[in-house]
């Protein structure tokens, strides 16, 4: 049945086997052309594989079939967020919340989008709402901590990120965000330690290498800084600030030719 195929797809997706998940969702859609949930889930799987335009198209199809499927707006919002299209992301999360006022993850991700837009008070309000609905949502504490850091409220930031880590010790972003707060406090040892933990959990976190490099540079450890900056560039060549940071480290080293 279509439902069985959908359930199989969900299982594959939970295991990170997105190609197999997509095949299962295809099967569900072949059986039932109007299976909104299958389109929404397939869109999410495409987004996880980085095929963002296909993801948006699938979520839009799900919404055409069932305009009250909150999850389809949520999945499309996440995809717009990945594209850097923050107004669209916020609009979709808002629609998901209108349909389901207890959608903690939609509040959380809208808060994250508001942080990226620089609208920190709205971000903090959304993350707080997410925590009220689901006090075990580690990423909501981490995201609120990130907003507090950007607001300059470092003790609240550290407290929130620590809470996130208590709930989920494998949440790389929470260590990364706490590292940024410690870095702003000039507690460089603690910052380096948190960035290192973030990298251990997620070795592809380019910004953690960049920010650890920056902390090393402030400590005067230029060779380690340059090594981290180079690693960040290898992971994400589009990370603009890292070239500037590495250039500054070379200058400090007296190697003006680089």
mmCIF file of C-alpha atoms in Angstrom:
data_model
loop_
_atom_site.group_PDB
_atom_site.id
_atom_site.type_symbol
_atom_site.label_atom_id
_atom_site.label_comp_id
_atom_site.label_asym_id
_atom_site.label_seq_id
_atom_site.Cartn_x
_atom_site.Cartn_y
_atom_site.Cartn_z
ATOM 1 C CA UNK A 1 0.000 0.000 0.000
ATOM 2 C CA UNK A 2 0.961 3.655 -0.345
ATOM 3 C CA UNK A 3 1.079 3.991 3.452
ATOM 4 C CA UNK A 4 3.494 1.041 3.736
ATOM 5 C CA UNK A 5 5.774 2.583 1.106
ATOM 6 C CA UNK A 6 5.645 5.930 2.943
ATOM 7 C CA UNK A 7 6.553 4.264 6.265
ATOM 8 C CA UNK A 8 9.461 2.477 4.596
ATOM 9 C CA UNK A 9 10.662 5.837 3.239
ATOM 10 C CA UNK A 10 10.439 7.428 6.682
ATOM 11 C CA UNK A 11 12.526 4.582 8.126
ATOM 12 C CA UNK A 12 15.209 5.017 5.444
ATOM 13 C CA UNK A 13 15.243 8.792 5.989
ATOM 14 C CA UNK A 14 15.723 8.349 9.747
ATOM 15 C CA UNK A 15 18.779 6.210 8.965
ATOM 16 C CA UNK A 16 20.137 8.891 6.601
ATOM 17 C CA UNK A 17 19.559 6.663 3.543
ATOM 18 C CA UNK A 18 17.901 9.438 1.510
ATOM 19 C CA UNK A 19 18.264 7.871 -1.957
ATOM 20 C CA UNK A 20 16.406 4.767 -0.767
ATOM 21 C CA UNK A 21 13.866 6.977 1.008
ATOM 22 C CA UNK A 22 13.160 8.795 -2.266
ATOM 23 C CA UNK A 23 12.620 5.455 -4.058
ATOM 24 C CA UNK A 24 10.110 4.430 -1.387
ATOM 25 C CA UNK A 25 8.297 7.779 -1.612
ATOM 26 C CA UNK A 26 8.211 7.378 -5.437
ATOM 27 C CA UNK A 27 6.497 4.030 -4.910
ATOM 28 C CA UNK A 28 3.933 5.634 -2.553
ATOM 29 C CA UNK A 29 3.207 8.369 -5.125
ATOM 30 C CA UNK A 30 2.828 5.817 -7.961
ATOM 31 C CA UNK A 31 0.145 4.066 -5.900
ATOM 32 C CA UNK A 32 -1.533 7.320 -4.866
ATOM 33 C CA UNK A 33 -0.881 10.363 -7.055
ATOM 34 C CA UNK A 34 -2.501 12.658 -4.467
ATOM 35 C CA UNK A 35 -0.432 11.566 -1.469
ATOM 36 C CA UNK A 36 0.525 14.983 -0.082
ATOM 37 C CA UNK A 37 2.582 13.514 2.786
ATOM 38 C CA UNK A 38 4.697 11.476 0.351
ATOM 39 C CA UNK A 39 5.496 14.580 -1.743
ATOM 40 C CA UNK A 40 6.360 16.546 1.417
ATOM 41 C CA UNK A 41 8.646 13.788 2.717
ATOM 42 C CA UNK A 42 10.273 13.307 -0.669
ATOM 43 C CA UNK A 43 10.933 17.061 -0.770
ATOM 44 C CA UNK A 44 12.632 16.854 2.610
ATOM 45 C CA UNK A 45 14.808 13.957 1.391
ATOM 46 C CA UNK A 46 15.814 15.903 -1.737
ATOM 47 C CA UNK A 47 16.718 18.879 0.474
ATOM 48 C CA UNK A 48 18.923 16.651 2.625
ATOM 49 C CA UNK A 49 20.728 15.532 -0.567
ATOM 50 C CA UNK A 50 21.177 19.175 -1.611
ATOM 51 C CA UNK A 51 18.690 19.123 -4.511
ATOM 52 C CA UNK A 52 16.899 22.259 -3.310
ATOM 53 C CA UNK A 53 14.861 23.120 -6.415
ATOM 54 C CA UNK A 54 13.371 19.600 -6.534
ATOM 55 C CA UNK A 55 12.675 19.856 -2.790
ATOM 56 C CA UNK A 56 10.752 23.121 -3.226
ATOM 57 C CA UNK A 57 8.806 21.701 -6.161
ATOM 58 C CA UNK A 58 7.780 18.594 -4.153
ATOM 59 C CA UNK A 59 6.683 20.629 -1.133
ATOM 60 C CA UNK A 60 4.677 22.965 -3.389
ATOM 61 C CA UNK A 61 2.956 19.913 -4.901
ATOM 62 C CA UNK A 62 2.121 18.657 -1.395
ATOM 63 C CA UNK A 63 0.641 22.073 -0.516
ATOM 64 C CA UNK A 64 -1.427 22.108 -3.748
ATOM 65 C CA UNK A 65 -2.942 18.763 -2.757
ATOM 66 C CA UNK A 66 -3.376 19.578 0.941
ATOM 67 C CA UNK A 67 -3.095 23.280 1.866
ATOM 68 C CA UNK A 68 -3.396 22.334 5.572
ATOM 69 C CA UNK A 69 -0.322 20.093 5.697
ATOM 70 C CA UNK A 70 1.809 22.071 8.143
ATOM 71 C CA UNK A 71 4.825 19.816 7.587
ATOM 72 C CA UNK A 72 4.984 20.684 3.868
ATOM 73 C CA UNK A 73 5.324 24.406 4.677
ATOM 74 C CA UNK A 74 7.889 23.511 7.355
ATOM 75 C CA UNK A 75 9.976 21.393 4.950
ATOM 76 C CA UNK A 76 9.790 24.065 2.255
ATOM 77 C CA UNK A 77 10.747 26.709 4.827
ATOM 78 C CA UNK A 78 13.850 24.699 5.731
ATOM 79 C CA UNK A 79 14.763 24.485 2.047
ATOM 80 C CA UNK A 80 14.359 28.250 1.521
ATOM 81 C CA UNK A 81 16.477 28.739 4.650
ATOM 82 C CA UNK A 82 19.224 26.593 3.086
ATOM 83 C CA UNK A 83 18.993 28.713 -0.081
ATOM 84 C CA UNK A 84 19.423 31.857 2.002
ATOM 85 C CA UNK A 85 15.930 33.014 1.023
ATOM 86 C CA UNK A 86 15.011 34.142 4.536
ATOM 87 C CA UNK A 87 11.768 36.067 3.824
ATOM 88 C CA UNK A 88 10.301 33.007 2.069
ATOM 89 C CA UNK A 89 11.518 30.705 4.851
ATOM 90 C CA UNK A 90 9.928 32.908 7.515
ATOM 91 C CA UNK A 91 6.679 33.083 5.528
ATOM 92 C CA UNK A 92 6.502 29.266 5.283
ATOM 93 C CA UNK A 93 7.306 28.693 8.957
ATOM 94 C CA UNK A 94 4.614 31.240 9.823
ATOM 95 C CA UNK A 95 2.081 29.296 7.714
ATOM 96 C CA UNK A 96 3.080 26.038 9.430
ATOM 97 C CA UNK A 97 2.576 27.692 12.837
ATOM 98 C CA UNK A 98 -0.850 29.065 11.774
ATOM 99 C CA UNK A 99 -1.961 25.516 10.976
ATOM 100 C CA UNK A 100 -0.318 23.958 14.052
ATOM 101 C CA UNK A 101 0.193 26.426 16.899
ATOM 102 C CA UNK A 102 2.232 23.830 18.859
ATOM 103 C CA UNK A 103 4.824 23.296 16.108
ATOM 104 C CA UNK A 104 7.905 23.792 18.306
ATOM 105 C CA UNK A 105 10.403 23.042 15.536
ATOM 106 C CA UNK A 106 8.751 25.596 13.217
ATOM 107 C CA UNK A 107 9.066 28.297 15.898
ATOM 108 C CA UNK A 108 12.681 27.242 16.452
ATOM 109 C CA UNK A 109 13.616 27.359 12.766
ATOM 110 C CA UNK A 110 11.791 30.646 12.234
ATOM 111 C CA UNK A 111 13.811 31.981 15.168
ATOM 112 C CA UNK A 112 17.004 30.797 13.471
ATOM 113 C CA UNK A 113 15.972 32.599 10.259
ATOM 114 C CA UNK A 114 15.240 35.780 12.241
ATOM 115 C CA UNK A 115 18.750 35.554 13.767
ATOM 116 C CA UNK A 116 20.245 35.312 10.282
ATOM 117 C CA UNK A 117 18.188 38.385 9.314
ATOM 118 C CA UNK A 118 19.524 40.237 12.372
ATOM 119 C CA UNK A 119 16.072 40.454 13.996
ATOM 120 C CA UNK A 120 17.303 39.222 17.375
ATOM 121 C CA UNK A 121 14.345 40.075 19.603
ATOM 122 C CA UNK A 122 11.979 38.143 17.310
ATOM 123 C CA UNK A 123 14.497 35.281 17.226
ATOM 124 C CA UNK A 124 14.660 35.080 21.020
ATOM 125 C CA UNK A 125 10.874 35.251 21.283
ATOM 126 C CA UNK A 126 10.432 32.376 18.776
ATOM 127 C CA UNK A 127 13.064 30.150 20.397
ATOM 128 C CA UNK A 128 11.504 30.811 23.810
ATOM 129 C CA UNK A 129 8.101 29.795 22.424
ATOM 130 C CA UNK A 130 9.652 26.592 21.016
ATOM 131 C CA UNK A 131 11.134 25.806 24.450
ATOM 132 C CA UNK A 132 7.775 26.476 26.152
ATOM 133 C CA UNK A 133 6.131 23.931 23.828
ATOM 134 C CA UNK A 134 8.980 21.400 23.986
ATOM 135 C CA UNK A 135 11.433 21.914 26.880
ATOM 136 C CA UNK A 136 13.576 19.059 25.526
ATOM 137 C CA UNK A 137 14.331 20.753 22.187
ATOM 138 C CA UNK A 138 18.105 21.178 22.475
ATOM 139 C CA UNK A 139 18.525 23.149 19.241
ATOM 140 C CA UNK A 140 16.066 25.827 20.468
ATOM 141 C CA UNK A 141 18.347 26.557 23.434
ATOM 142 C CA UNK A 142 21.349 26.576 21.109
ATOM 143 C CA UNK A 143 19.665 28.949 18.639
ATOM 144 C CA UNK A 144 18.507 31.258 21.425
ATOM 145 C CA UNK A 145 22.053 31.216 22.791
ATOM 146 C CA UNK A 146 23.328 32.259 19.355
ATOM 147 C CA UNK A 147 20.894 35.200 19.324
ATOM 148 C CA UNK A 148 21.936 36.207 22.855
ATOM 149 C CA UNK A 149 25.608 36.155 21.752
ATOM 150 C CA UNK A 150 24.806 38.467 18.863
ATOM 151 C CA UNK A 151 22.912 40.725 21.295
ATOM 152 C CA UNK A 152 25.997 40.775 23.543
ATOM 153 C CA UNK A 153 24.266 38.969 26.448
ATOM 154 C CA UNK A 154 27.065 36.433 26.868
ATOM 155 C CA UNK A 155 26.146 34.913 30.223
ATOM 156 C CA UNK A 156 22.626 34.074 28.962
ATOM 157 C CA UNK A 157 24.191 32.727 25.756
ATOM 158 C CA UNK A 158 26.566 30.417 27.616
ATOM 159 C CA UNK A 159 23.797 29.249 29.929
ATOM 160 C CA UNK A 160 21.483 28.407 26.987
ATOM 161 C CA UNK A 161 24.167 26.563 25.020
ATOM 162 C CA UNK A 162 25.176 24.605 28.125
ATOM 163 C CA UNK A 163 21.532 23.602 28.584
ATOM 164 C CA UNK A 164 21.425 22.446 24.945
ATOM 165 C CA UNK A 165 24.550 20.334 25.515
ATOM 166 C CA UNK A 166 23.041 18.836 28.695
ATOM 167 C CA UNK A 167 20.034 17.711 26.638
ATOM 168 C CA UNK A 168 22.073 16.554 23.622
ATOM 169 C CA UNK A 169 25.844 16.166 24.133
ATOM 170 C CA UNK A 170 26.264 15.500 20.379
ATOM 171 C CA UNK A 171 24.799 18.798 19.133
ATOM 172 C CA UNK A 172 27.799 20.314 17.321
ATOM 173 C CA UNK A 173 26.058 23.696 16.867
ATOM 174 C CA UNK A 174 25.646 24.114 20.628
ATOM 175 C CA UNK A 175 29.404 23.777 21.215
ATOM 176 C CA UNK A 176 30.029 26.070 18.238
ATOM 177 C CA UNK A 177 27.627 28.737 19.523
ATOM 178 C CA UNK A 178 29.027 28.496 23.061
ATOM 179 C CA UNK A 179 32.543 28.761 21.633
ATOM 180 C CA UNK A 180 31.526 32.021 19.945
ATOM 181 C CA UNK A 181 30.199 33.377 23.252
ATOM 182 C CA UNK A 182 33.431 32.434 25.060
ATOM 183 C CA UNK A 183 35.422 33.972 22.201
ATOM 184 C CA UNK A 184 33.559 37.262 22.613
ATOM 185 C CA UNK A 185 34.348 37.104 26.343
ATOM 186 C CA UNK A 186 38.033 36.598 25.434
ATOM 187 C CA UNK A 187 37.971 33.247 27.227
ATOM 188 C CA UNK A 188 40.072 31.778 24.431
ATOM 189 C CA UNK A 189 40.951 28.458 26.076
ATOM 190 C CA UNK A 190 37.278 27.642 26.575
ATOM 191 C CA UNK A 191 36.462 28.866 23.045
ATOM 192 C CA UNK A 192 39.134 26.612 21.491
ATOM 193 C CA UNK A 193 37.896 23.677 23.566
ATOM 194 C CA UNK A 194 34.273 24.163 22.389
ATOM 195 C CA UNK A 195 35.215 24.631 18.717
ATOM 196 C CA UNK A 196 37.352 21.479 18.935
ATOM 197 C CA UNK A 197 34.414 19.503 20.332
ATOM 198 C CA UNK A 198 32.125 20.860 17.571
ATOM 199 C CA UNK A 199 34.659 19.724 14.939
ATOM 200 C CA UNK A 200 34.973 16.264 16.526
ATOM 201 C CA UNK A 201 31.199 15.830 16.195
ATOM 202 C CA UNK A 202 30.935 17.434 12.745
ATOM 203 C CA UNK A 203 34.258 17.465 10.846
ATOM 204 C CA UNK A 204 32.660 19.487 8.013
ATOM 205 C CA UNK A 205 31.853 22.521 10.153
ATOM 206 C CA UNK A 206 33.993 25.030 8.235
ATOM 207 C CA UNK A 207 32.978 27.975 10.425
ATOM 208 C CA UNK A 208 34.193 26.129 13.550
ATOM 209 C CA UNK A 209 37.674 25.789 11.980
ATOM 210 C CA UNK A 210 37.556 29.461 11.008
ATOM 211 C CA UNK A 211 36.561 30.621 14.489
ATOM 212 C CA UNK A 212 39.001 28.282 16.224
ATOM 213 C CA UNK A 213 41.689 29.678 13.941
ATOM 214 C CA UNK A 214 40.698 33.182 15.014
ATOM 215 C CA UNK A 215 40.979 32.174 18.690
ATOM 216 C CA UNK A 216 44.410 30.619 18.050
ATOM 217 C CA UNK A 217 45.520 33.818 16.304
ATOM 218 C CA UNK A 218 44.421 35.907 19.292
ATOM 219 C CA UNK A 219 46.455 33.537 21.479
ATOM 220 C CA UNK A 220 49.438 34.236 19.206
ATOM 221 C CA UNK A 221 49.470 30.675 17.890
ATOM 222 C CA UNK A 222 49.702 31.677 14.216
ATOM 223 C CA UNK A 223 50.770 28.384 12.656
ATOM 224 C CA UNK A 224 47.776 26.608 14.195
ATOM 225 C CA UNK A 225 45.541 29.487 13.122
ATOM 226 C CA UNK A 226 46.730 29.271 9.502
ATOM 227 C CA UNK A 227 46.270 25.500 9.508
ATOM 228 C CA UNK A 228 42.658 25.913 10.729
ATOM 229 C CA UNK A 229 41.897 28.641 8.183
ATOM 230 C CA UNK A 230 43.262 26.458 5.391
ATOM 231 C CA UNK A 231 41.123 23.553 6.595
ATOM 232 C CA UNK A 232 38.023 25.815 6.616
ATOM 233 C CA UNK A 233 38.717 26.911 3.017
ATOM 234 C CA UNK A 234 39.103 23.271 1.958
ATOM 235 C CA UNK A 235 35.620 22.508 3.331
ATOM 236 C CA UNK A 236 33.917 25.701 2.140
ATOM 237 C CA UNK A 237 35.826 27.805 -0.410
ATOM 238 C CA UNK A 238 32.991 30.400 -0.337
ATOM 239 C CA UNK A 239 33.542 31.370 3.308
ATOM 240 C CA UNK A 240 34.702 34.920 2.632
ATOM 241 C CA UNK A 241 35.932 35.987 6.089
ATOM 242 C CA UNK A 242 38.403 33.103 6.318
ATOM 243 C CA UNK A 243 40.650 34.424 3.493
ATOM 244 C CA UNK A 244 40.888 37.755 5.259
ATOM 245 C CA UNK A 245 41.676 36.004 8.568
ATOM 246 C CA UNK A 246 44.360 33.837 6.978
ATOM 247 C CA UNK A 247 45.879 36.863 5.212
ATOM 248 C CA UNK A 248 46.083 38.703 8.540
ATOM 249 C CA UNK A 249 47.761 35.704 10.157
ATOM 250 C CA UNK A 250 50.368 35.540 7.352
ATOM 251 C CA UNK A 251 51.037 39.284 7.817
ATOM 252 C CA UNK A 252 51.497 38.809 11.564
ATOM 253 C CA UNK A 253 53.887 35.955 10.800
ATOM 254 C CA UNK A 254 55.820 38.318 8.598
ATOM 255 C CA UNK A 255 55.127 36.233 5.506
ATOM 256 C CA UNK A 256 53.936 39.076 3.287
ATOM 257 C CA UNK A 257 54.283 37.127 0.045
ATOM 258 C CA UNK A 258 51.197 34.982 0.708
#
